[in-house]
């Protein structure tokens, strides 16, 4: 077992490793592969290897599949449920035929429906951390969080969180029931939560922060050299960050990061993850391969010197334009 670092997520009592396992890429979403083809056997082996190294925090959502990702995790944790901390999300509406409607639904009725479905699919009677995946613009956040609070009282959910929300929404929600975590994209390439003061709000209220896509959707791995490197159905092809002139500018930034990684004899991915770990932030890099989960967990235990952090942040200073992180339709779903 690894001597993996532990951190407090929020101030409600949840203790987690300082790096989790993002499981989204282990299954398709609405018939499309995410980050290339997945293999169930390898994915489950990755879940098991993560646990062996102390990485027992798994992040999923009912959206992924939809529903197939939670079912895969149920297979991975079978016989050892209490060894894992499971975070899942709801809010993208899924109908009774298991089809995405692509609407957001945060109504009290849907909260109850979604949690029962997730409990069943995960093969468990409790969820450690339950997130609202996206804010429903037609339902007051107070209604949604009040319904989530009921799940905590019923013992179905341990802690609650939100994803991709503004400081204003965080404050409103936190008054209804204490939030344990807010999950938002965050990496050397994407620091909006700092620029918008969201991290300051979370620190003030003692709410944990969870960074998804900590490798800039793979850009910071250094493995992407051309837009042609993506598989045919890879959703990144539609993201402005990976297109045209912006792609070329971003490659130049990655090359500079790679130089520092080479000096330290580690990968660019490890350097990017170590940078997040230096801020005492939980990151959830996604992978479906044993090799990468081993590298990622090792990275979170690396200690960067102050001058190395300075050099990294000088390569990509706060405010650097790296391109929108979603296409226009998906950006519209983010509470800003």
XYZ file of C-alpha atoms in Angstrom:
336
model
C 0.000 0.000 0.000
C 1.301 3.419 -0.967
C 1.873 6.118 1.646
C -0.451 8.345 -0.332
C -1.112 11.806 1.098
C -4.562 12.418 2.579
C -6.484 15.670 2.655
C -9.676 16.941 4.278
C -12.321 17.698 1.694
C -14.354 20.489 3.221
C -14.986 20.603 6.964
C -17.755 18.014 7.267
C -15.410 15.094 7.960
C -14.608 13.590 4.545
C -10.961 12.475 4.295
C -9.677 11.463 0.849
C -6.366 10.801 -0.906
C -4.946 13.902 -2.587
C -5.545 12.299 -5.972
C -8.605 10.447 -7.186
C -9.485 8.410 -10.246
C -11.734 10.006 -12.858
C -13.715 7.170 -14.433
C -15.536 9.007 -17.263
C -13.380 7.573 -20.054
C -14.046 3.993 -18.994
C -17.349 3.953 -20.926
C -18.980 5.808 -23.788
C -21.302 8.789 -23.491
C -24.363 8.642 -25.751
C -22.609 6.197 -28.072
C -19.349 8.122 -28.352
C -15.970 7.052 -27.016
C -14.381 9.560 -24.644
C -10.615 9.811 -25.039
C -10.494 6.756 -27.299
C -11.816 3.218 -26.911
C -12.207 1.718 -23.461
C -11.812 -1.882 -22.361
C -13.885 -3.036 -19.374
C -11.338 -5.561 -18.122
C -8.512 -3.024 -18.182
C -10.755 -0.383 -16.591
C -11.602 -2.657 -13.662
C -7.921 -3.578 -13.280
C -7.192 0.171 -13.111
C -9.769 0.639 -10.331
C -8.190 -2.225 -8.372
C -4.618 -0.997 -8.898
C -5.594 2.494 -7.770
C -6.892 1.052 -4.501
C -3.720 -1.000 -3.983
C -1.738 2.257 -4.178
C -4.040 4.044 -1.731
C -6.153 5.779 -4.377
C -9.618 4.801 -3.185
C -11.548 7.867 -4.425
C -13.539 7.172 -7.617
C -15.398 9.869 -9.554
C -18.272 8.995 -11.871
C -21.688 10.347 -12.957
C -24.985 8.969 -14.193
C -24.362 10.945 -17.407
C -21.422 8.706 -18.306
C -22.910 5.992 -20.476
C -25.521 7.125 -19.551
C -25.571 4.846 -16.497
C -23.026 2.306 -17.843
C -20.140 3.923 -15.981
C -21.790 3.476 -12.597
C -22.525 -0.148 -13.485
C -18.896 -0.731 -14.427
C -17.780 0.740 -11.102
C -20.202 -1.614 -9.327
C -18.269 -4.515 -10.877
C -14.941 -2.951 -9.896
C -15.839 -2.430 -6.225
C -17.850 -5.627 -5.740
C -16.924 -7.344 -2.505
C -15.038 -4.297 -1.208
C -17.532 -1.418 -1.232
C -16.332 0.062 2.043
C -12.758 0.211 0.777
C -13.708 2.941 -1.694
C -15.028 6.489 -1.566
C -17.509 6.912 -4.404
C -18.503 10.277 -5.856
C -21.230 10.438 -8.463
C -23.262 13.213 -10.059
C -26.773 13.889 -11.334
C -28.470 16.759 -13.127
C -28.323 15.892 -16.818
C -31.805 14.477 -17.232
C -32.022 10.796 -18.164
C -35.443 9.421 -19.065
C -37.001 6.077 -18.161
C -35.585 4.546 -21.345
C -32.074 5.434 -20.128
C -31.731 8.111 -22.791
C -30.261 11.565 -22.231
C -32.723 14.375 -22.875
C -29.814 16.884 -22.629
C -31.930 19.041 -20.312
C -30.820 19.966 -16.797
C -33.095 18.794 -14.010
C -32.563 19.819 -10.391
C -36.143 19.457 -9.178
C -36.864 17.765 -5.860
C -38.640 14.906 -7.649
C -35.722 14.294 -9.995
C -33.148 14.366 -7.176
C -35.005 11.483 -5.496
C -35.365 9.564 -8.741
C -31.724 10.038 -9.743
C -30.239 8.945 -6.420
C -32.258 5.720 -6.311
C -31.120 4.882 -9.831
C -27.468 5.598 -8.991
C -27.626 3.517 -5.801
C -29.003 0.612 -7.798
C -26.459 0.958 -10.601
C -23.527 1.262 -8.189
C -24.744 -1.771 -6.243
C -24.602 0.098 -2.951
C -26.907 1.561 -0.327
C -24.937 4.790 0.134
C -22.982 7.304 -1.954
C -20.069 9.014 -0.246
C -20.237 12.295 -2.192
C -23.195 13.310 -4.358
C -22.879 16.256 -6.743
C -25.297 18.323 -8.775
C -23.572 18.007 -12.160
C -24.849 21.266 -13.622
C -27.119 24.003 -12.308
C -30.712 23.765 -13.518
C -31.569 27.358 -14.561
C -35.302 26.647 -14.094
C -35.051 25.338 -10.515
C -33.829 27.420 -7.555
C -30.589 25.985 -6.172
C -32.225 26.124 -2.741
C -34.819 23.535 -3.851
C -32.192 21.199 -5.267
C -29.913 21.381 -2.235
C -32.818 20.967 0.193
C -33.684 17.722 -1.598
C -30.033 16.612 -1.466
C -29.998 17.443 2.250
C -32.867 14.998 2.750
C -30.708 12.253 1.206
C -28.034 12.934 3.819
C -30.607 12.681 6.618
C -31.839 9.392 5.146
C -28.300 7.983 5.087
C -28.292 7.478 1.312
C -25.631 10.152 0.807
C -22.707 11.046 3.062
C -21.786 14.484 1.731
C -23.026 16.803 -1.004
C -21.377 18.998 -3.607
C -21.915 21.057 -6.743
C -20.115 21.181 -10.086
C -19.298 24.174 -12.317
C -21.048 26.853 -10.253
C -20.449 30.508 -9.437
C -19.609 32.008 -6.043
C -23.161 33.337 -5.788
C -24.663 29.867 -6.285
C -22.181 28.349 -3.813
C -23.197 30.840 -1.108
C -26.930 30.245 -1.642
C -26.494 26.460 -1.553
C -24.197 26.427 1.472
C -26.839 28.245 3.550
C -29.289 25.400 2.924
C -26.881 22.534 3.663
C -23.100 22.609 4.161
C -21.301 21.780 0.932
C -18.333 19.435 1.182
C -16.959 20.000 -2.321
C -17.238 21.944 -5.547
C -15.884 20.316 -8.686
C -14.694 22.424 -11.624
C -12.184 22.078 -14.442
C -8.782 23.254 -13.222
C -5.263 22.884 -14.549
C -2.274 24.921 -15.663
C -4.376 25.527 -18.795
C -7.631 26.436 -17.031
C -7.641 28.674 -13.956
C -10.994 30.445 -14.195
C -11.836 29.454 -10.609
C -8.911 31.603 -9.457
C -9.684 34.507 -11.792
C -13.385 34.568 -10.833
C -12.676 34.410 -7.092
C -14.382 31.019 -6.718
C -11.392 29.469 -4.942
C -11.420 32.401 -2.506
C -15.105 31.770 -1.793
C -14.464 28.065 -1.164
C -11.574 28.820 1.177
C -13.672 31.353 3.070
C -16.536 28.881 3.537
C -14.199 25.914 4.144
C -15.556 23.950 1.198
C -13.256 21.513 -0.602
C -12.244 21.911 -4.220
C -11.976 19.059 -6.727
C -10.108 19.650 -9.990
C -11.322 17.695 -12.996
C -9.387 17.558 -16.277
C -6.166 18.460 -14.404
C -4.183 17.596 -17.538
C -6.122 20.000 -19.750
C -8.039 17.100 -21.340
C -4.751 15.424 -22.198
C -2.999 18.486 -23.629
C -0.585 18.681 -20.699
C 0.497 15.067 -21.200
C 2.669 16.180 -24.093
C 1.373 13.238 -26.134
C -0.838 15.359 -28.394
C 1.155 16.845 -31.256
C -1.563 17.451 -33.843
C -5.372 17.653 -34.011
C -5.076 14.533 -36.171
C -3.900 12.567 -33.121
C -7.490 12.224 -31.897
C -9.615 9.164 -32.700
C -12.528 9.821 -35.071
C -15.281 10.229 -32.437
C -13.142 11.992 -29.817
C -15.179 14.913 -28.456
C -12.069 17.079 -28.081
C -12.157 17.754 -31.820
C -15.057 20.160 -31.161
C -13.291 22.080 -28.380
C -11.762 25.464 -29.393
C -8.642 24.788 -27.304
C -7.712 22.026 -29.754
C -8.366 23.944 -32.964
C -6.443 26.110 -35.412
C -4.005 28.769 -34.254
C -4.932 28.231 -30.615
C -3.765 24.634 -30.873
C -0.365 25.776 -32.128
C -0.001 28.335 -29.323
C -0.907 25.719 -26.734
C 1.648 23.272 -28.120
C 4.327 25.928 -27.579
C 3.284 26.228 -23.918
C 3.342 22.455 -23.479
C 6.830 22.294 -24.987
C 8.068 24.732 -22.335
C 6.472 22.648 -19.580
C 8.082 19.560 -21.076
C 11.530 21.138 -20.689
C 11.066 21.500 -16.931
C 9.665 17.954 -16.717
C 12.729 16.634 -18.563
C 15.007 18.400 -16.094
C 13.205 16.656 -13.236
C 13.167 13.344 -15.155
C 9.409 13.023 -14.861
C 6.598 13.263 -17.409
C 4.810 16.511 -18.255
C 1.625 14.939 -16.854
C 3.313 14.246 -13.541
C 4.599 17.804 -13.357
C 1.087 19.188 -14.004
C -0.425 16.946 -11.315
C 2.324 17.738 -8.811
C 1.569 21.445 -9.360
C -2.066 20.905 -8.324
C -1.040 18.737 -5.371
C 1.256 21.564 -4.203
C -1.900 23.654 -3.672
C -3.486 20.974 -1.444
C -6.228 20.479 -4.044
C -7.755 17.094 -4.880
C -7.383 16.289 -8.578
C -9.194 13.481 -10.391
C -7.222 12.711 -13.564
C -9.114 10.315 -15.761
C -7.541 7.146 -17.006
C -8.573 3.645 -17.917
C -5.083 2.113 -17.888
C -3.044 0.697 -15.021
C 0.186 2.282 -16.256
C -1.205 5.793 -16.051
C -2.908 5.411 -12.682
C 0.472 4.348 -11.275
C 2.167 7.398 -12.800
C -0.594 9.740 -11.607
C -0.546 8.569 -8.005
C 3.250 8.841 -7.932
C 2.957 12.424 -9.228
C 0.626 13.497 -6.432
C 3.286 12.543 -3.880
C 6.018 14.604 -5.572
C 7.115 17.825 -3.896
C 7.880 20.787 -6.141
C 10.346 23.427 -5.016
C 9.093 27.023 -4.785
C 11.217 28.046 -7.763
C 9.788 25.196 -9.855
C 6.237 26.319 -9.106
C 7.289 29.872 -10.018
C 8.758 28.697 -13.334
C 5.615 26.771 -14.209
C 3.319 29.673 -13.454
C 5.578 31.986 -15.432
C 5.171 29.751 -18.509
C 1.383 30.034 -18.238
C 0.598 33.102 -16.091
C -2.892 33.616 -14.709
C -5.011 35.064 -17.519
C -3.206 33.285 -20.366
C -5.660 32.548 -23.190
C -5.611 28.833 -24.002
C -8.986 28.636 -25.742
C -12.505 27.812 -24.571
C -12.735 24.506 -22.750
C -16.047 23.467 -24.304
C -17.949 24.206 -27.485
C -20.534 26.995 -27.325
C -23.475 24.737 -26.386
C -21.664 23.174 -23.401
C -20.245 26.495 -22.206
C -23.837 27.746 -21.999
C -24.486 25.110 -19.322
C -21.841 26.480 -16.969
C -23.021 28.790 -14.190
C -20.800 31.888 -14.406
